[in-house]
PDB file of C-alpha atoms and ligand atoms in Angstrom:
ATOM      1  CA  MET A 290      -0.035   0.134  -0.067  1.00  0.00           C
ATOM      2  CA  ALA A 291       1.058   3.402  -0.560  1.00  0.00           C
ATOM      3  CA  VAL A 292       1.838   6.300   1.811  1.00  0.00           C
ATOM      4  CA  LEU A 293      -0.682   9.298   1.226  1.00  0.00           C
ATOM      5  CA  ASN A 294       0.499  12.838   1.222  1.00  0.00           C
ATOM      6  CA  LEU A 295      -2.460  15.323   1.471  1.00  0.00           C
ATOM      7  CA  GLY A 296      -1.169  18.658   0.180  1.00  0.00           C
ATOM      8  CA  GLY A 297      -2.170  21.640   2.426  1.00  0.00           C
ATOM      9  CA  SER A 298      -3.535  23.294  -0.717  1.00  0.00           C
ATOM     10  CA  VAL A 299      -6.218  20.755  -1.000  1.00  0.00           C
ATOM     11  CA  ILE A 300      -7.259  20.086   2.586  1.00  0.00           C
ATOM     12  CA  CYS A 301      -6.698  23.661   3.792  1.00  0.00           C
ATOM     13  CA  PRO A 302      -7.005  26.039   0.807  1.00  0.00           C
ATOM     14  CA  SER A 303      -8.225  29.079   2.853  1.00  0.00           C
ATOM     15  CA  GLY A 304      -8.979  27.312   6.130  1.00  0.00           C
ATOM     16  CA  PRO A 305      -9.866  23.623   6.537  1.00  0.00           C
ATOM     17  CA  ASP A 306     -12.178  22.253   3.796  1.00  0.00           C
ATOM     18  CA  VAL A 307     -14.441  20.086   5.886  1.00  0.00           C
ATOM     19  CA  GLY A 308     -16.624  18.764   3.005  1.00  0.00           C
ATOM     20  CA  TYR A 309     -13.568  17.735   0.912  1.00  0.00           C
ATOM     21  CA  ILE A 310     -11.940  16.159   4.015  1.00  0.00           C
ATOM     22  CA  GLN A 311     -15.210  14.130   4.696  1.00  0.00           C
ATOM     23  CA  ARG A 312     -15.604  13.074   0.903  1.00  0.00           C
ATOM     24  CA  LEU A 313     -11.968  12.061   0.810  1.00  0.00           C
ATOM     25  CA  LEU A 314     -11.840   9.999   3.906  1.00  0.00           C
ATOM     26  CA  ALA A 315     -15.159   8.183   3.105  1.00  0.00           C
ATOM     27  CA  GLY A 316     -13.479   6.686   0.039  1.00  0.00           C
ATOM     28  CA  LEU A 317     -10.479   5.488   2.006  1.00  0.00           C
ATOM     29  CA  SER A 318     -12.289   3.785   4.860  1.00  0.00           C
ATOM     30  CA  ASP A 319     -11.490   0.158   3.543  1.00  0.00           C
ATOM     31  CA  ILE A 320      -7.995   0.953   2.405  1.00  0.00           C
ATOM     32  CA  ARG A 321      -5.624  -0.596   4.983  1.00  0.00           C
ATOM     33  CA  PRO A 322      -2.827  -0.511   5.800  1.00  0.00           C
ATOM     34  CA  LEU A 323      -2.590   3.328   5.314  1.00  0.00           C
ATOM     35  CA  ALA A 324      -0.394   6.176   6.674  1.00  0.00           C
ATOM     36  CA  ILE A 325      -1.171   9.768   5.912  1.00  0.00           C
ATOM     37  CA  VAL A 326       1.058  12.928   5.838  1.00  0.00           C
ATOM     38  CA  VAL A 327      -0.671  16.221   5.859  1.00  0.00           C
ATOM     39  CA  GLY A 328       0.527  19.726   4.561  1.00  0.00           C
ATOM     40  CA  GLY A 329       0.022  23.175   6.144  1.00  0.00           C
ATOM     41  CA  GLY A 330      -1.972  25.042   3.445  1.00  0.00           C
ATOM     42  CA  SER A 331      -3.256  28.518   4.172  1.00  0.00           C
ATOM     43  CA  THR A 332      -2.465  28.145   7.828  1.00  0.00           C
ATOM     44  CA  ALA A 333       1.230  27.559   7.215  1.00  0.00           C
ATOM     45  CA  ARG A 334       1.232  30.415   4.642  1.00  0.00           C
ATOM     46  CA  ALA A 335      -0.392  32.974   6.984  1.00  0.00           C
ATOM     47  CA  TYR A 336       1.979  32.123   9.857  1.00  0.00           C
ATOM     48  CA  ILE A 337       5.092  31.938   7.853  1.00  0.00           C
ATOM     49  CA  GLY A 338       4.076  35.343   6.233  1.00  0.00           C
ATOM     50  CA  ALA A 339       3.602  36.837   9.615  1.00  0.00           C
ATOM     51  CA  GLY A 340       6.940  35.446  10.858  1.00  0.00           C
ATOM     52  CA  ARG A 341       8.663  36.877   7.831  1.00  0.00           C
ATOM     53  CA  GLU A 342       7.200  40.407   8.556  1.00  0.00           C
ATOM     54  CA  LEU A 343       8.464  40.038  12.092  1.00  0.00           C
ATOM     55  CA  GLU A 344      11.872  38.976  10.780  1.00  0.00           C
ATOM     56  CA  LEU A 345      12.019  35.486  12.164  1.00  0.00           C
ATOM     57  CA  ASN A 346      14.808  33.269  10.839  1.00  0.00           C
ATOM     58  CA  GLN A 347      14.326  30.419   8.406  1.00  0.00           C
ATOM     59  CA  PHE A 348      14.504  27.888  11.145  1.00  0.00           C
ATOM     60  CA  GLN A 349      11.724  29.686  13.129  1.00  0.00           C
ATOM     61  CA  LEU A 350       9.618  30.019   9.965  1.00  0.00           C
ATOM     62  CA  ASP A 351       9.916  26.220   9.496  1.00  0.00           C
ATOM     63  CA  LEU A 352       8.817  25.628  12.930  1.00  0.00           C
ATOM     64  CA  LEU A 353       5.745  27.735  12.339  1.00  0.00           C
ATOM     65  CA  GLY A 354       5.104  25.854   9.267  1.00  0.00           C
ATOM     66  CA  ILE A 355       5.409  22.388  11.160  1.00  0.00           C
ATOM     67  CA  ALA A 356       3.002  23.675  13.768  1.00  0.00           C
ATOM     68  CA  ALA A 357       0.395  24.309  11.029  1.00  0.00           C
ATOM     69  CA  THR A 358       0.928  20.934   9.283  1.00  0.00           C
ATOM     70  CA  ARG A 359       0.426  19.204  12.813  1.00  0.00           C
ATOM     71  CA  LEU A 360      -2.725  21.303  13.267  1.00  0.00           C
ATOM     72  CA  ASN A 361      -4.113  19.744  10.042  1.00  0.00           C
ATOM     73  CA  ALA A 362      -2.816  16.437  10.923  1.00  0.00           C
ATOM     74  CA  LEU A 363      -4.765  16.391  14.249  1.00  0.00           C
ATOM     75  CA  LEU A 364      -7.881  17.354  12.325  1.00  0.00           C
ATOM     76  CA  VAL A 365      -7.480  14.567   9.783  1.00  0.00           C
ATOM     77  CA  ALA A 366      -6.554  11.919  12.338  1.00  0.00           C
ATOM     78  CA  GLY A 367      -9.461  12.748  14.642  1.00  0.00           C
ATOM     79  CA  ALA A 368     -11.848  12.293  11.534  1.00  0.00           C
ATOM     80  CA  ILE A 369     -10.585   8.689  10.972  1.00  0.00           C
ATOM     81  CA  PRO A 370     -11.954   6.178  13.371  1.00  0.00           C
ATOM     82  CA  ASP A 371      -8.653   4.282  13.651  1.00  0.00           C
ATOM     83  CA  GLY A 372      -6.638   7.390  12.910  1.00  0.00           C
ATOM     84  CA  VAL A 373      -3.684   8.256  15.331  1.00  0.00           C
ATOM     85  CA  PHE A 374      -1.997  11.478  15.348  1.00  0.00           C
ATOM     86  CA  VAL A 375       1.781  11.014  15.696  1.00  0.00           C
ATOM     87  CA  GLU A 376       4.755  13.573  15.546  1.00  0.00           C
ATOM     88  CA  GLY A 377       7.445  11.496  13.870  1.00  0.00           C
ATOM     89  CA  VAL A 378       8.262   8.848  11.346  1.00  0.00           C
ATOM     90  CA  GLU A 379       9.372   6.325  13.807  1.00  0.00           C
ATOM     91  CA  GLU A 380       6.174   6.686  15.881  1.00  0.00           C
ATOM     92  CA  ALA A 381       4.161   6.306  12.598  1.00  0.00           C
ATOM     93  CA  ALA A 382       6.068   3.166  11.645  1.00  0.00           C
ATOM     94  CA  ALA A 383       5.431   1.656  15.095  1.00  0.00           C
ATOM     95  CA  VAL A 384       1.478   1.901  14.850  1.00  0.00           C
ATOM     96  CA  TYR A 385       1.297   1.375  10.980  1.00  0.00           C
ATOM     97  CA  GLY A 386      -0.976  -1.679  10.353  1.00  0.00           C
ATOM     98  CA  ALA A 387      -2.659  -1.587  13.721  1.00  0.00           C
ATOM     99  CA  ALA A 388      -3.875   2.037  13.111  1.00  0.00           C
ATOM    100  CA  VAL A 389      -3.699   4.869  10.591  1.00  0.00           C
ATOM    101  CA  PRO A 390      -0.789   7.062  11.564  1.00  0.00           C
ATOM    102  CA  VAL A 391      -1.287  10.598  10.553  1.00  0.00           C
ATOM    103  CA  LEU A 392       1.495  13.135  10.796  1.00  0.00           C
ATOM    104  CA  GLY A 393       2.572  16.698   9.582  1.00  0.00           C
ATOM    105  CA  GLY A 394       6.129  18.036   9.430  1.00  0.00           C
ATOM    106  CA  THR A 395       8.878  16.697  11.600  1.00  0.00           C
ATOM    107  CA  GLU A 396      11.863  18.995  11.463  1.00  0.00           C
ATOM    108  CA  PRO A 397      12.995  22.228   9.888  1.00  0.00           C
ATOM    109  CA  GLY A 398      14.752  22.098   6.348  1.00  0.00           C
ATOM    110  CA  HIS A 399      12.193  20.289   4.211  1.00  0.00           C
ATOM    111  CA  THR A 400       8.605  20.012   3.501  1.00  0.00           C
ATOM    112  CA  THR A 401       6.067  17.115   4.148  1.00  0.00           C
ATOM    113  CA  ASP A 402       6.967  15.626   0.816  1.00  0.00           C
ATOM    114  CA  ALA A 403      10.200  14.550   2.256  1.00  0.00           C
ATOM    115  CA  VAL A 404       8.418  13.302   5.393  1.00  0.00           C
ATOM    116  CA  SER A 405       6.250  11.021   3.108  1.00  0.00           C
ATOM    117  CA  LEU A 406       9.261   9.704   1.353  1.00  0.00           C
ATOM    118  CA  LEU A 407      10.956   8.940   4.719  1.00  0.00           C
ATOM    119  CA  LEU A 408       7.774   7.315   6.084  1.00  0.00           C
ATOM    120  CA  ALA A 409       7.714   5.103   2.871  1.00  0.00           C
ATOM    121  CA  GLU A 410      11.299   4.152   3.410  1.00  0.00           C
ATOM    122  CA  ALA A 411      10.852   3.349   7.035  1.00  0.00           C
ATOM    123  CA  LEU A 412       7.837   1.131   6.220  1.00  0.00           C
ATOM    124  CA  GLY A 413       9.304  -0.631   3.346  1.00  0.00           C
ATOM    125  CA  GLU A 414       6.716   0.786   0.842  1.00  0.00           C
ATOM    126  CA  GLU A 415       7.551   1.489  -2.694  1.00  0.00           C
ATOM    127  CA  ASP A 416       4.788   3.956  -3.556  1.00  0.00           C
ATOM    128  CA  VAL A 417       3.936   7.481  -2.420  1.00  0.00           C
ATOM    129  CA  VAL A 418       0.894   9.320  -3.526  1.00  0.00           C
ATOM    130  CA  ILE A 419       1.020  13.055  -3.346  1.00  0.00           C
ATOM    131  CA  VAL A 420      -2.299  15.031  -3.733  1.00  0.00           C
ATOM    132  CA  THR A 421      -1.967  18.561  -4.954  1.00  0.00           C
ATOM    133  CA  LYS A 422      -4.173  21.304  -6.306  1.00  0.00           C
ATOM    134  CA  VAL A 423      -2.044  21.615  -9.314  1.00  0.00           C
ATOM    135  CA  GLY A 424      -2.460  17.808 -10.214  1.00  0.00           C
ATOM    136  CA  GLY A 425       0.996  16.920 -11.401  1.00  0.00           C
ATOM    137  CA  VAL A 426       4.415  17.978 -12.466  1.00  0.00           C
ATOM    138  CA  TYR A 427       4.265  20.414 -15.414  1.00  0.00           C
ATOM    139  CA  ASP A 428       6.606  20.668 -18.367  1.00  0.00           C
ATOM    140  CA  ARG A 429       7.232  24.293 -17.357  1.00  0.00           C
ATOM    141  CA  ASP A 430       6.144  26.685 -14.702  1.00  0.00           C
ATOM    142  CA  PRO A 431       2.348  26.986 -15.251  1.00  0.00           C
ATOM    143  CA  THR A 432       1.986  30.226 -13.410  1.00  0.00           C
ATOM    144  CA  SER A 433       4.004  31.978 -16.184  1.00  0.00           C
ATOM    145  CA  HIS A 434       3.154  29.565 -19.027  1.00  0.00           C
ATOM    146  CA  PRO A 435      -0.552  29.229 -19.539  1.00  0.00           C
ATOM    147  CA  ASP A 436       0.012  26.426 -22.194  1.00  0.00           C
ATOM    148  CA  ALA A 437       2.137  24.370 -19.648  1.00  0.00           C
ATOM    149  CA  ARG A 438       1.172  20.633 -19.691  1.00  0.00           C
ATOM    150  CA  ILE A 439       1.179  17.941 -17.033  1.00  0.00           C
ATOM    151  CA  LEU A 440       3.881  15.351 -17.695  1.00  0.00           C
ATOM    152  CA  GLU A 441       2.859  11.673 -17.675  1.00  0.00           C
ATOM    153  CA  GLU A 442       6.364  10.565 -16.336  1.00  0.00           C
ATOM    154  CA  VAL A 443       9.440  12.303 -15.190  1.00  0.00           C
ATOM    155  CA  GLU A 444      12.632  11.141 -13.680  1.00  0.00           C
ATOM    156  CA  ALA A 445      13.341  12.238 -10.050  1.00  0.00           C
ATOM    157  CA  GLY A 446      17.121  12.873 -11.204  1.00  0.00           C
ATOM    158  CA  ALA A 447      15.920  15.361 -13.812  1.00  0.00           C
ATOM    159  CA  LEU A 448      13.736  17.284 -11.243  1.00  0.00           C
ATOM    160  CA  LEU A 449      16.522  17.257  -8.779  1.00  0.00           C
ATOM    161  CA  ARG A 450      18.966  18.775 -11.403  1.00  0.00           C
ATOM    162  CA  GLU A 451      16.501  21.475 -12.214  1.00  0.00           C
ATOM    163  CA  ALA A 452      15.874  22.271  -8.596  1.00  0.00           C
ATOM    164  CA  SER A 453      19.730  22.667  -7.871  1.00  0.00           C
ATOM    165  CA  GLU A 454      20.293  24.721 -11.075  1.00  0.00           C
ATOM    166  CA  LYS A 455      17.240  27.143 -10.454  1.00  0.00           C
ATOM    167  CA  GLY A 456      16.765  26.957  -6.691  1.00  0.00           C
ATOM    168  CA  SER A 457      13.965  24.839  -4.972  1.00  0.00           C
ATOM    169  CA  THR A 458      11.482  27.642  -4.637  1.00  0.00           C
ATOM    170  CA  ALA A 459      11.447  28.578  -8.278  1.00  0.00           C
ATOM    171  CA  GLY A 460       7.811  27.928  -9.035  1.00  0.00           C
ATOM    172  CA  ALA A 461       5.027  25.282  -9.252  1.00  0.00           C
ATOM    173  CA  ARG A 462       7.017  22.902 -11.485  1.00  0.00           C
ATOM    174  CA  TYR A 463       9.026  22.066  -8.376  1.00  0.00           C
ATOM    175  CA  VAL A 464       6.035  20.372  -6.584  1.00  0.00           C
ATOM    176  CA  LEU A 465       8.496  18.119  -4.876  1.00  0.00           C
ATOM    177  CA  ASP A 466      11.310  19.182  -2.459  1.00  0.00           C
ATOM    178  CA  PRO A 467      14.944  18.101  -3.126  1.00  0.00           C
ATOM    179  CA  LEU A 468      15.205  15.818  -0.199  1.00  0.00           C
ATOM    180  CA  SER A 469      12.002  13.726  -1.167  1.00  0.00           C
ATOM    181  CA  LEU A 470      13.628  13.246  -4.592  1.00  0.00           C
ATOM    182  CA  ILE A 471      16.895  12.036  -3.031  1.00  0.00           C
ATOM    183  CA  ILE A 472      15.082   9.566  -0.766  1.00  0.00           C
ATOM    184  CA  ALA A 473      12.991   8.391  -3.668  1.00  0.00           C
ATOM    185  CA  MET A 474      16.061   7.580  -5.661  1.00  0.00           C
ATOM    186  CA  ARG A 475      18.112   5.929  -3.016  1.00  0.00           C
ATOM    187  CA  SER A 476      15.255   3.573  -2.034  1.00  0.00           C
ATOM    188  CA  GLY A 477      13.469   3.075  -5.465  1.00  0.00           C
ATOM    189  CA  ILE A 478      10.288   4.692  -4.346  1.00  0.00           C
ATOM    190  CA  ARG A 479       7.791   5.775  -6.978  1.00  0.00           C
ATOM    191  CA  ILE A 480       5.958   9.144  -6.518  1.00  0.00           C
ATOM    192  CA  ARG A 481       2.543   9.630  -8.071  1.00  0.00           C
ATOM    193  CA  VAL A 482       1.469  13.308  -8.082  1.00  0.00           C
ATOM    194  CA  ILE A 483      -2.252  13.739  -8.650  1.00  0.00           C
ATOM    195  CA  GLY A 484      -5.137  16.048  -8.343  1.00  0.00           C
ATOM    196  CA  PRO A 485      -7.698  16.295  -5.512  1.00  0.00           C
ATOM    197  CA  ASP A 486     -10.498  14.163  -6.908  1.00  0.00           C
ATOM    198  CA  PRO A 487     -11.416  11.642  -4.056  1.00  0.00           C
ATOM    199  CA  GLU A 488     -11.878   8.894  -6.589  1.00  0.00           C
ATOM    200  CA  ASP A 489      -8.514   9.436  -8.057  1.00  0.00           C
ATOM    201  CA  VAL A 490      -6.959   9.360  -4.634  1.00  0.00           C
ATOM    202  CA  ARG A 491      -8.523   6.069  -3.940  1.00  0.00           C
ATOM    203  CA  GLY A 492      -7.657   4.694  -7.426  1.00  0.00           C
ATOM    204  CA  ALA A 493      -4.030   5.871  -7.018  1.00  0.00           C
ATOM    205  CA  LEU A 494      -3.766   4.171  -3.564  1.00  0.00           C
ATOM    206  CA  LEU A 495      -5.186   0.833  -5.205  1.00  0.00           C
ATOM    207  CA  GLY A 496      -2.562   1.143  -7.955  1.00  0.00           C
ATOM    208  CA  GLN A 497      -4.975   2.134 -10.691  1.00  0.00           C
ATOM    209  CA  GLU A 498      -4.085   4.446 -13.552  1.00  0.00           C
ATOM    210  CA  VAL A 499      -5.565   7.810 -12.524  1.00  0.00           C
ATOM    211  CA  GLY A 500      -3.435  10.449 -14.500  1.00  0.00           C
ATOM    212  CA  GLY A 501      -1.260  13.045 -12.878  1.00  0.00           C
ATOM    213  CA  THR A 502       2.465  12.505 -13.052  1.00  0.00           C
ATOM    214  CA  LEU A 503       4.613   9.366 -12.229  1.00  0.00           C
ATOM    215  CA  VAL A 504       8.057  10.424 -10.819  1.00  0.00           C
ATOM    216  CA  LEU A 505      10.373   7.521 -11.470  1.00  0.00           C
ATOM    217  CA  PRO A 506      13.110   6.859  -8.923  1.00  0.00           C
ATOM    218  CA  ARG A 507      16.103   7.271 -11.259  1.00  0.00           C
TER     219      ARG A 507
HETATM  220  P1  UTP B 152       4.116  21.872   3.684  1.00  0.00           P
HETATM  221  O1  UTP B 152       4.700  20.461   3.408  1.00  0.00           O
HETATM  222  O2  UTP B 152       2.599  22.058   3.609  1.00  0.00           O
HETATM  223  O3  UTP B 152       4.917  22.828   2.503  1.00  0.00           O
HETATM  224  O4  UTP B 152       4.848  22.439   4.840  1.00  0.00           O
HETATM  225  P2  UTP B 152       4.619  23.226   1.040  1.00  0.00           P
HETATM  226  O5  UTP B 152       4.899  22.160   0.067  1.00  0.00           O
HETATM  227  O6  UTP B 152       5.499  24.485   0.999  1.00  0.00           O
HETATM  228  O7  UTP B 152       3.013  23.646   0.956  1.00  0.00           O
HETATM  229  P3  UTP B 152       1.753  23.079   0.091  1.00  0.00           P
HETATM  230  O8  UTP B 152       1.481  21.753   0.463  1.00  0.00           O
HETATM  231  O9  UTP B 152       2.366  23.184  -1.275  1.00  0.00           O
HETATM  232  O10 UTP B 152       0.600  24.057   0.328  1.00  0.00           O
HETATM  233  C1  UTP B 152       4.608  23.814   5.214  1.00  0.00           C
HETATM  234  C2  UTP B 152       5.823  24.406   5.654  1.00  0.00           C
HETATM  235  O11 UTP B 152       6.270  23.795   7.032  1.00  0.00           O
HETATM  236  C3  UTP B 152       7.708  23.708   7.167  1.00  0.00           C
HETATM  237  C4  UTP B 152       8.228  24.352   5.849  1.00  0.00           C
HETATM  238  O12 UTP B 152       8.489  25.675   6.002  1.00  0.00           O
HETATM  239  C5  UTP B 152       7.133  24.181   4.787  1.00  0.00           C
HETATM  240  O13 UTP B 152       7.114  25.075   3.830  1.00  0.00           O
HETATM  241  N1  UTP B 152       8.042  22.253   7.237  1.00  0.00           N
HETATM  242  C6  UTP B 152       7.069  21.251   6.901  1.00  0.00           C
HETATM  243  C7  UTP B 152       9.279  21.881   7.790  1.00  0.00           C
HETATM  244  O14 UTP B 152      10.063  22.784   8.178  1.00  0.00           O
HETATM  245  N2  UTP B 152       9.562  20.597   7.929  1.00  0.00           N
HETATM  246  C8  UTP B 152       8.712  19.590   7.665  1.00  0.00           C
HETATM  247  O15 UTP B 152       8.993  18.401   7.875  1.00  0.00           O
HETATM  248  C9  UTP B 152       7.440  19.968   7.182  1.00  0.00           C
END
């Protein structure tokens, strides 16, 4: 079974989207074992923005982001009958199978993408499904290129090279943070980046072809 990463942009676009969370979780009730990593969304952006204005350093800003992801993870964990909120990857691995571990960020320096990959590695799972608003990895930055298209497949190594050349914050093509790509490559973990449709999320976890982008671990 795959590790599921719920991007903050889908579960907390401008505050928690309760209707979406309900629809999504209803479709996952029979998918076990399952582990879920939750992003920070608008809450993270609001606090990181405020922290920036107050001139907090990057480490402090990341701590604010982590707190926001954990707030969302607490919400999602509470809405799953056998969901358990945990703070770290080791704790998640310890309960995996007996319960559905739900976690947010862990430490500064990366995003929840990397947490998902580290969790898959710890669990010995070979697939991570990342749910995003943008629905995949584009052939160029869609914010500045309206004709940008979602790639069916891309190699993690190619994304990593681009990220190191242009900087990892250089736009929506870089949906995956560099650490997540490194972990994927060293452990042969496939990443499927998809859009928010609850049926697609279910299908992707069941290994069905649902579109989006497959990031190959090479
Ligand atoms: P997200 O994983 O939601 O980041 O964590 P993101 O990819 O920027 O956001 P979306 O999903 O596209 O909306 C939010 C922030 O929390 C901090 C980082 O600052 C990150 O940008 N964070 C998160 C960490 O420092 N460590 C973690 O393990 C996770």
